[in-house]
PDB file of C-alpha atoms in Angstrom:
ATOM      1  CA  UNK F  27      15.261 295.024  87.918  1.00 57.00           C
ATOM      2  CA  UNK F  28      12.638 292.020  87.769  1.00 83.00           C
ATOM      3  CA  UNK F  29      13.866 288.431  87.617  1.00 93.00           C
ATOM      4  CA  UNK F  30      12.901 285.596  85.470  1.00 96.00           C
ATOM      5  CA  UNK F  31       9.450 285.196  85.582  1.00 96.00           C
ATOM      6  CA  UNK F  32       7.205 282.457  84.607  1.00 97.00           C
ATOM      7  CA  UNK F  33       3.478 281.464  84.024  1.00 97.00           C
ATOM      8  CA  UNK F  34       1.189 279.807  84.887  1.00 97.00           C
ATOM      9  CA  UNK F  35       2.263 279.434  88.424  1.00 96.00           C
ATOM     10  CA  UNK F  36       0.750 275.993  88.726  1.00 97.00           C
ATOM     11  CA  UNK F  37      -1.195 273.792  85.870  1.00 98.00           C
ATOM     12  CA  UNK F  38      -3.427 270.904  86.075  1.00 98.00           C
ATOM     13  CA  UNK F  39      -3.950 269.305  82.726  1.00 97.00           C
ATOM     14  CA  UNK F  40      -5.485 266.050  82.009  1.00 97.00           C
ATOM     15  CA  UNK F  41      -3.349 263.177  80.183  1.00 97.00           C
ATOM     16  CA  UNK F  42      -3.240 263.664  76.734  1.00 97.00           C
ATOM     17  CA  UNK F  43      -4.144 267.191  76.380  1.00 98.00           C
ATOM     18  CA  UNK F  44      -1.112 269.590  75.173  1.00 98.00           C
ATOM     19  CA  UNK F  45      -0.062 272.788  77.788  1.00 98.00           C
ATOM     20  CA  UNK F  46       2.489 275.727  77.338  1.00 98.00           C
ATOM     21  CA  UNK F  47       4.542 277.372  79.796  1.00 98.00           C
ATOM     22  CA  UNK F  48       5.982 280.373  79.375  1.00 98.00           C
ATOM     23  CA  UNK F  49       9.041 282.325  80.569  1.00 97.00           C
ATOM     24  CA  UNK F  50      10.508 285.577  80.514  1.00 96.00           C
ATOM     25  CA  UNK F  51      13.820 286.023  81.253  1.00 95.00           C
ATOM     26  CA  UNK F  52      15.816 288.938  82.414  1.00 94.00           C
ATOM     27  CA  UNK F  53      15.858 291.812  79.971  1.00 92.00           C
ATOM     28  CA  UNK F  54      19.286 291.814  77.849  1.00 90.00           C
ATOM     29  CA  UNK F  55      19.876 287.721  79.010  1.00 91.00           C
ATOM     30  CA  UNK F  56      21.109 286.134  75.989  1.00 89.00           C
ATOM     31  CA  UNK F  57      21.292 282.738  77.229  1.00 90.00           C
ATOM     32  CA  UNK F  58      17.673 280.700  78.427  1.00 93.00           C
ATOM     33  CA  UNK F  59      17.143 277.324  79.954  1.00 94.00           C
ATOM     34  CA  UNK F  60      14.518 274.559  80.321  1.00 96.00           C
ATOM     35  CA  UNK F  61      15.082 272.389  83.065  1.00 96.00           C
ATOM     36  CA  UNK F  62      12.843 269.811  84.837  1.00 97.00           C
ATOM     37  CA  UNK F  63      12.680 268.849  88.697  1.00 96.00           C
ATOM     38  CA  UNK F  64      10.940 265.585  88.957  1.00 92.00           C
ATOM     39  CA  UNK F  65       9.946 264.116  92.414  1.00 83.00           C
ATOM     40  CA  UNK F  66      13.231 262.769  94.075  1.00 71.00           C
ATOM     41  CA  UNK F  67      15.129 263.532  91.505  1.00 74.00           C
ATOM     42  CA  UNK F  68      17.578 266.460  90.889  1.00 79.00           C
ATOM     43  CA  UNK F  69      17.140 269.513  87.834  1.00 91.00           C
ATOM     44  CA  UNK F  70      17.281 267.591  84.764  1.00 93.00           C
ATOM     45  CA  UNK F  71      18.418 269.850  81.535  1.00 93.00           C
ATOM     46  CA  UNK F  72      15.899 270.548  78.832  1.00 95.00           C
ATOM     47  CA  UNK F  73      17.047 272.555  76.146  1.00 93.00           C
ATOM     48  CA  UNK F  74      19.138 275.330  75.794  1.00 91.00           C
ATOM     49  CA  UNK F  75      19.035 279.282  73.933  1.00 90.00           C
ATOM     50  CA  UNK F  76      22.075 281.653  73.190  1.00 87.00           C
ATOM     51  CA  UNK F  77      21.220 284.495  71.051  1.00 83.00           C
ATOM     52  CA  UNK F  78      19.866 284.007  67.756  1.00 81.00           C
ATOM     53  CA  UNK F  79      22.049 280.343  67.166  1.00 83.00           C
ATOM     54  CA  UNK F  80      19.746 277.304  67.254  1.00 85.00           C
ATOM     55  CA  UNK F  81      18.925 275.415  70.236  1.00 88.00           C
ATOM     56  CA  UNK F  82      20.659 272.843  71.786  1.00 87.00           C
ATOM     57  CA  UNK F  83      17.919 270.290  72.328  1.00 89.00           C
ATOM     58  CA  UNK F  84      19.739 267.401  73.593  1.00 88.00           C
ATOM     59  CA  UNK F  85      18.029 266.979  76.660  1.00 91.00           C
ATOM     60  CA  UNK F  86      14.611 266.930  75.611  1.00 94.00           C
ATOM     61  CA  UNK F  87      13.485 263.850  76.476  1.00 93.00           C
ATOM     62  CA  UNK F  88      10.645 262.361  73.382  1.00 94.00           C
ATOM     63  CA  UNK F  89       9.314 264.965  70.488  1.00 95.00           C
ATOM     64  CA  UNK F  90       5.964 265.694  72.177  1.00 97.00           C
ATOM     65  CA  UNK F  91       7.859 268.337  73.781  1.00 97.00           C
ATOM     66  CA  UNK F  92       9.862 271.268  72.169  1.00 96.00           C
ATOM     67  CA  UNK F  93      10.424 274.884  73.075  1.00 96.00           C
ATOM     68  CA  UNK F  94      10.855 278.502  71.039  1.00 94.00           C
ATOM     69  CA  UNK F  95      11.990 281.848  72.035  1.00 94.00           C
ATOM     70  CA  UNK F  96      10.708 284.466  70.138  1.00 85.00           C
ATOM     71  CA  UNK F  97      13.210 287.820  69.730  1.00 81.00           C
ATOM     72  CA  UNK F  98      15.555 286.679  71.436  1.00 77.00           C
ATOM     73  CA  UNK F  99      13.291 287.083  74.671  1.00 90.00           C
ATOM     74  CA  UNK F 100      10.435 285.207  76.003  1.00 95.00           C
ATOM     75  CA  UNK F 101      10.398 281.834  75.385  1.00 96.00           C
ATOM     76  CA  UNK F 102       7.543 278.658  75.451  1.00 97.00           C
ATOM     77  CA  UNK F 103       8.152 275.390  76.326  1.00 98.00           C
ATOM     78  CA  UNK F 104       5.195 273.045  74.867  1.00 98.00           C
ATOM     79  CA  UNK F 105       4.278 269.741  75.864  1.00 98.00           C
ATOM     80  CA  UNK F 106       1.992 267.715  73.635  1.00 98.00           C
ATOM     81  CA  UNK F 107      -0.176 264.558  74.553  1.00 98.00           C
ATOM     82  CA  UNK F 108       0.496 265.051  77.963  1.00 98.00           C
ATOM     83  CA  UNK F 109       1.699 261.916  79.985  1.00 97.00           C
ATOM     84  CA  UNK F 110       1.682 261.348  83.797  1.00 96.00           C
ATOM     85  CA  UNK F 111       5.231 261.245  84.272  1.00 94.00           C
ATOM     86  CA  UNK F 112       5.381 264.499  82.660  1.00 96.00           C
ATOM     87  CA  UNK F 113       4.555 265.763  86.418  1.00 96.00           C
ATOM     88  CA  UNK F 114       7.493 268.152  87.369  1.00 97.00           C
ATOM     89  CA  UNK F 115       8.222 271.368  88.672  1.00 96.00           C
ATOM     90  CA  UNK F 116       9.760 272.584  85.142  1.00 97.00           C
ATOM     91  CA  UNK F 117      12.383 275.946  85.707  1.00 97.00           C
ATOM     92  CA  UNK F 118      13.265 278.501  83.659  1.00 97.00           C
ATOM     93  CA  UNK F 119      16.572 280.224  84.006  1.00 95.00           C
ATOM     94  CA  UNK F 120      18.725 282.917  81.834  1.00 94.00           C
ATOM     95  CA  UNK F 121      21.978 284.500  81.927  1.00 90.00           C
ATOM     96  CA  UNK F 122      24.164 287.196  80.417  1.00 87.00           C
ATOM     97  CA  UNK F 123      25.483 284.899  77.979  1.00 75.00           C
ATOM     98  CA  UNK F 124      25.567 281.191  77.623  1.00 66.00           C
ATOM     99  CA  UNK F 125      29.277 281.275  76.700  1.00 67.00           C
ATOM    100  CA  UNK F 126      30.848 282.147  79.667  1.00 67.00           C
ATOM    101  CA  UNK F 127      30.737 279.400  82.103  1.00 66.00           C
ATOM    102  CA  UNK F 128      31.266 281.048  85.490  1.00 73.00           C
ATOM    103  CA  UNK F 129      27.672 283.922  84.428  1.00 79.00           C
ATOM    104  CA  UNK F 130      25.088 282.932  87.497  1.00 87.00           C
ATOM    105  CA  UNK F 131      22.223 281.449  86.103  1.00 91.00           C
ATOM    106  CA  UNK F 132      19.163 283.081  87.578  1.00 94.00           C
ATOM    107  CA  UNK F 133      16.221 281.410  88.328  1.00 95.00           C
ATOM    108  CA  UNK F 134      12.629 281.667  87.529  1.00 96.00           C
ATOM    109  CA  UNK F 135       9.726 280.365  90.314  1.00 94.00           C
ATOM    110  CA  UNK F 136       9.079 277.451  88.004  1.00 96.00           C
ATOM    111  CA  UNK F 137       5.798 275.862  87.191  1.00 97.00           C
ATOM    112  CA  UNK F 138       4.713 272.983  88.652  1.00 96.00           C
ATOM    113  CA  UNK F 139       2.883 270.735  86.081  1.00 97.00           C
ATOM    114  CA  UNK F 140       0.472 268.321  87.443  1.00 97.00           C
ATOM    115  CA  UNK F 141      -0.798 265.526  84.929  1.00 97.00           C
ATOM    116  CA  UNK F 142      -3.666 263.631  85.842  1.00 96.00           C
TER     117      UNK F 142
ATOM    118  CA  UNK Y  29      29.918 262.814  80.977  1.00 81.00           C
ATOM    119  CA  UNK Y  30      29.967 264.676  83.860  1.00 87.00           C
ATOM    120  CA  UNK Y  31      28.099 263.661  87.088  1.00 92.00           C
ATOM    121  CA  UNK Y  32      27.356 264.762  90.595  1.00 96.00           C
ATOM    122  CA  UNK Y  33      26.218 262.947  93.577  1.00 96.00           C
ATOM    123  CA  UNK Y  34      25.240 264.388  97.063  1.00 97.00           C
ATOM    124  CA  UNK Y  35      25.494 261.657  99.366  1.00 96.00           C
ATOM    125  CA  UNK Y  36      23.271 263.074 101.792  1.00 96.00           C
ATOM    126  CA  UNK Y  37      19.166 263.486 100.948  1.00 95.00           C
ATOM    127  CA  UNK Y  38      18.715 265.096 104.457  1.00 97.00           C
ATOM    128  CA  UNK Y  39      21.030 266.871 106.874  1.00 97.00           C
ATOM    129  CA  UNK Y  40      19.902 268.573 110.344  1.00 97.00           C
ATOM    130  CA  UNK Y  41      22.032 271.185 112.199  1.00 97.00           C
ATOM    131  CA  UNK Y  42      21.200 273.471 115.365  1.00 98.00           C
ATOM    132  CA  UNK Y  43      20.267 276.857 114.960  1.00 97.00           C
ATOM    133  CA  UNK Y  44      23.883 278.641 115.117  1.00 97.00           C
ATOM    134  CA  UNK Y  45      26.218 275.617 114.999  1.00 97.00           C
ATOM    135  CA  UNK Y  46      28.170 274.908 111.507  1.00 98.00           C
ATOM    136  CA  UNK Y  47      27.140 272.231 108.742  1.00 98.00           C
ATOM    137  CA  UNK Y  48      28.553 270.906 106.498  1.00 98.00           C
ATOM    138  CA  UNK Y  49      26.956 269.657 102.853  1.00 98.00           C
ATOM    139  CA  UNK Y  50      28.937 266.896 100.680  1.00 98.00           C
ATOM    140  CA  UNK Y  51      29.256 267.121  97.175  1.00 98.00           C
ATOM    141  CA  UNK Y  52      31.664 265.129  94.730  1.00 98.00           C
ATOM    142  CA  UNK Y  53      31.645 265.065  90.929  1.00 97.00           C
ATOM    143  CA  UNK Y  54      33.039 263.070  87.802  1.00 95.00           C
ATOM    144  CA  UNK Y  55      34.933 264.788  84.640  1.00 92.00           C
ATOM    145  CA  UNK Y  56      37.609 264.598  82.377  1.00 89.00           C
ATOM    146  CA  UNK Y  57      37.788 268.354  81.816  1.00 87.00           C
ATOM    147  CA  UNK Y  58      40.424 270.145  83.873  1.00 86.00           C
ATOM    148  CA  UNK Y  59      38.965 273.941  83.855  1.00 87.00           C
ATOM    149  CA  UNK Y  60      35.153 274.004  84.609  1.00 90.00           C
ATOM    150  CA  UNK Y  61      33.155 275.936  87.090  1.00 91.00           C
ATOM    151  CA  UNK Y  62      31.218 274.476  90.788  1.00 94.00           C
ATOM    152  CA  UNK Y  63      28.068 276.128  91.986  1.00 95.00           C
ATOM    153  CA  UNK Y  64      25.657 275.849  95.321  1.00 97.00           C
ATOM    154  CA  UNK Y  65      22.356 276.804  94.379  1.00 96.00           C
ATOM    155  CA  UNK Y  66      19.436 276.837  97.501  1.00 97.00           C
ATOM    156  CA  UNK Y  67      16.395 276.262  96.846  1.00 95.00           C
ATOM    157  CA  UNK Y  68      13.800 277.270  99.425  1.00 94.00           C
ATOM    158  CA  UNK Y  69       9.595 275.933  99.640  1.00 89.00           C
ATOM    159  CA  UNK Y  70       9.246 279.084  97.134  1.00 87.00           C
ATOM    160  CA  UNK Y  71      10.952 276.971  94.509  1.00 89.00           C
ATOM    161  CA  UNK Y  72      12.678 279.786  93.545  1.00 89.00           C
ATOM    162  CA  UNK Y  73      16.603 278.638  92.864  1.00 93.00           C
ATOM    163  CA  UNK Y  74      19.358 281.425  94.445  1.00 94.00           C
ATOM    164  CA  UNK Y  75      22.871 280.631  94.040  1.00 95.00           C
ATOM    165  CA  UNK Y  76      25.001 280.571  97.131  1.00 97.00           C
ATOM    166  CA  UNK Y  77      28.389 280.432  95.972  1.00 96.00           C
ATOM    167  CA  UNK Y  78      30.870 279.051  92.931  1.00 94.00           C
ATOM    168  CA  UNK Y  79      34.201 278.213  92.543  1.00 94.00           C
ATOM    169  CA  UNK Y  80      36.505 277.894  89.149  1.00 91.00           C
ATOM    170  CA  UNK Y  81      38.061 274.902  89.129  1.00 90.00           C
ATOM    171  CA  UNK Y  82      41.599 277.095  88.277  1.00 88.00           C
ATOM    172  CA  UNK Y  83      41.842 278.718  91.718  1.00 87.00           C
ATOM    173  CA  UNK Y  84      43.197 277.100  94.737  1.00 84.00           C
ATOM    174  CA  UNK Y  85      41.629 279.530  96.777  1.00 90.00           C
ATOM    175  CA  UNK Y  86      38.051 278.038  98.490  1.00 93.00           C
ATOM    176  CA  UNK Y  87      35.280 280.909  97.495  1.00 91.00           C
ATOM    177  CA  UNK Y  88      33.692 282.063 100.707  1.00 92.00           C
ATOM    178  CA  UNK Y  89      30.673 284.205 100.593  1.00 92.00           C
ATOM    179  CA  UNK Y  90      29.987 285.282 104.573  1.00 95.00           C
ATOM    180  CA  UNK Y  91      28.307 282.636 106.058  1.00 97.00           C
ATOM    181  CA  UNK Y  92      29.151 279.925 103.545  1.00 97.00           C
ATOM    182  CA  UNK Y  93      32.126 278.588 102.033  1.00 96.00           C
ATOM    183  CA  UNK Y  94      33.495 275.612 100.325  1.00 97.00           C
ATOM    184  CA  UNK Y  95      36.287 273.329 100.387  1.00 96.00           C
ATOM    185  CA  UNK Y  96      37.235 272.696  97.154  1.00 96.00           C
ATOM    186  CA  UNK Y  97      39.484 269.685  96.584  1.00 95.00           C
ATOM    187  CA  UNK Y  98      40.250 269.402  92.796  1.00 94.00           C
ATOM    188  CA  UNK Y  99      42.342 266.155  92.551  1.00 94.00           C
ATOM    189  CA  UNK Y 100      39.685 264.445  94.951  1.00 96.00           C
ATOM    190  CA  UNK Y 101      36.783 265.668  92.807  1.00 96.00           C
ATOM    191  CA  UNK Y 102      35.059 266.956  95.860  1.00 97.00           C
ATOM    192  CA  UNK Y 103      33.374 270.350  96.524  1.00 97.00           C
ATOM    193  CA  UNK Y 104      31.682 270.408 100.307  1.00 98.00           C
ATOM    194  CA  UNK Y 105      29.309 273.570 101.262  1.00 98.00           C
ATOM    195  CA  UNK Y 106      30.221 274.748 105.119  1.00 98.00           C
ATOM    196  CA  UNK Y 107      27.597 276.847 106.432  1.00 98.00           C
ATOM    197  CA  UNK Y 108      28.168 278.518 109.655  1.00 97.00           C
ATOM    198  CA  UNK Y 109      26.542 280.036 112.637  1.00 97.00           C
ATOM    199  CA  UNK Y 110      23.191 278.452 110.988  1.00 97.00           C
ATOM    200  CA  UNK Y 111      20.172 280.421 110.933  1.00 97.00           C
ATOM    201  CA  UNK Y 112      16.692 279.124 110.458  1.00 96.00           C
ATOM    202  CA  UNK Y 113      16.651 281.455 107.095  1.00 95.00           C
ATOM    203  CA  UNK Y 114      19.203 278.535 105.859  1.00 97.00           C
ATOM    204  CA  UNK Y 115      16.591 276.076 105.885  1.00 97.00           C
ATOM    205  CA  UNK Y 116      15.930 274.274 102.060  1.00 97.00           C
ATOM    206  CA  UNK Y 117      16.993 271.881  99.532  1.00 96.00           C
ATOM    207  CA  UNK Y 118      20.837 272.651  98.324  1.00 97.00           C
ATOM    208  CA  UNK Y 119      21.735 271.859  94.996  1.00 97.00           C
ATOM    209  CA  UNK Y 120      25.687 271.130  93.696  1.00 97.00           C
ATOM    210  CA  UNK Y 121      25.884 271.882  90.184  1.00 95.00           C
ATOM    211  CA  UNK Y 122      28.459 271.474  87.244  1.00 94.00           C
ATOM    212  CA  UNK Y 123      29.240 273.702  84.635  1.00 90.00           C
ATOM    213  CA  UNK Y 124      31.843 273.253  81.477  1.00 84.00           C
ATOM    214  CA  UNK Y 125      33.698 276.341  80.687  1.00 74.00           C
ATOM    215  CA  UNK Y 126      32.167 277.428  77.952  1.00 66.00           C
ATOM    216  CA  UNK Y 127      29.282 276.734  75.423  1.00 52.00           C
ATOM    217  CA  UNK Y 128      31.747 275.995  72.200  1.00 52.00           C
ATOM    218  CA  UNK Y 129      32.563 272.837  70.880  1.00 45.00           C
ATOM    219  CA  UNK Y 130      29.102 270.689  71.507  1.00 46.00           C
ATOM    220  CA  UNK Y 131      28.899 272.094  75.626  1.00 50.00           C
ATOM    221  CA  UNK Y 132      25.773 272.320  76.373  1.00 58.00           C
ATOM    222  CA  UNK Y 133      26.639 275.128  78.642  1.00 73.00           C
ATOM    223  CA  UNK Y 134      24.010 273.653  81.542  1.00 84.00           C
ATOM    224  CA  UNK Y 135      24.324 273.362  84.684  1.00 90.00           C
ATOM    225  CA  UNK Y 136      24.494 269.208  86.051  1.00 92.00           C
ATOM    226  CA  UNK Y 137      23.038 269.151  89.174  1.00 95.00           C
ATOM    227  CA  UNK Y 138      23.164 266.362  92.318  1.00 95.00           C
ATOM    228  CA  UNK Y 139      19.868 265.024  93.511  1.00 94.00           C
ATOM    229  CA  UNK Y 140      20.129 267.863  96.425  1.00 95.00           C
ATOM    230  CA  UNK Y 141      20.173 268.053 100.075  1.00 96.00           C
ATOM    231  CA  UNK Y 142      17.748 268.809 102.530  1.00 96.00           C
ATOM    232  CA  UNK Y 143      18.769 271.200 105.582  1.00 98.00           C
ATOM    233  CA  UNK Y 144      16.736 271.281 108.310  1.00 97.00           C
ATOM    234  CA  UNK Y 145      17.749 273.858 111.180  1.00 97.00           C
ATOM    235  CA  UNK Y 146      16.378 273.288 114.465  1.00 97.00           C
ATOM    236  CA  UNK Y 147      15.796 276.353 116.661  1.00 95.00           C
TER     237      UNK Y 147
END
């Protein structure tokens, strides 16, 4: 079946304007992540989605961003008042469920956010 | 909280010849779960192998395998008879057991380590 997918691809934005990505996860995936790859750094964890309970947001990192998933499915991470260190490759990944630890998480192609 | 370090930003091996990738990690849990994810100019993140922390047995998937040592806290990626396909950032990642009790249920990744294979 398809993977995770997510869009757009690539996005320039200027600072201070507000973007959404989108992802779509694997069909019947319970469990959806946000995570952000900065340059020279490793995947930092965004926020978290398991079923219908609310997210964990904990790793968001200031309010101008949050994220919904709507029916369980595709989800939309927002950033508002975009910043220049909001440059990243941000990832989108889902699994079976988010309660078993050893499920794979599988990967989407990310989208790499360029602020200028 | 749990960390993980990868000692090594860049590693080079020659086409065929082994490698292998350092990885060690801090926690105060005794059960959670070790992963090697690859991650290739695509982006696009593919795990490579994992390990629960309860087995003594090292996971081996063909090519790759690890050496697990739990009491050390270390969790090395061996790669052999390279292939120029195996060229990309690898990623050691952290997982707690489950998503109850305030886990996040992320993965913690390393900063990741670059593999160059030389034909």
């Amino acid at each position: 079946g398809a993977g995770v997918s997510q869009s757009p691809s690539n996005k320039v934005t200027e600072k201070g304007k507000d973007v959404e990505l989108r992802c779509d996860p694997i069909s019947g995936h319970t469990a959806l992540y946000w995570y952000r790859q900065s340059l020279g750094q490793g995947l930092e964890f965004l926020i978290y989605f398991q079923g219908n309970s609310a997210p964990d947001k904990s790793g968001l990192p200031s309010d101008r961003f949050s994220a919904e998933r709507t029916g369980g499915s595709v989800s939309t991470l927002t950033i508002q008042r975009t910043q220049q260190e909001d440059s990243a490759v941000y990832l989108c990944a889902s699994s079976l469920s988010g309660r078993a630890g050893y499920n794979e998480q599988f990967f989407g192609p990310g989208t790499r956010l360029t602020v200028l | 909280a749990q960390t993980v370090t990868q000692s090594q930003p860049e590693m080079s091996v020659q086409e065929a010849e082994t490698v292998t990738l350092s990885c060690t990690y801090d926690t105060s849990e005794s059960d959670y779960y070790l992963f090697w994810y690859k991650q290739p100019p695509s982006r696009q993140m593919i795990l490579v192998i994992r390990q629960e922390a309860y087995k003594q047995q090292n996971a081996t998937e063909n090519r790759f395998s690890v050496n697990f040592q739990k009491a050390a806290k270390s969790f090395s990626l061996k790669i052999s008879d390279s292939q120029l396909g195996d060229a990309a950032m690898y990623f050691c990642a952290y997982r707690s057991p489950t998503a109850y009790g305030g886990s996040q249920g992320n993965l913690i990744f390393g900063k990741g380590t670059k593999l160059s294979v030389k034909p």
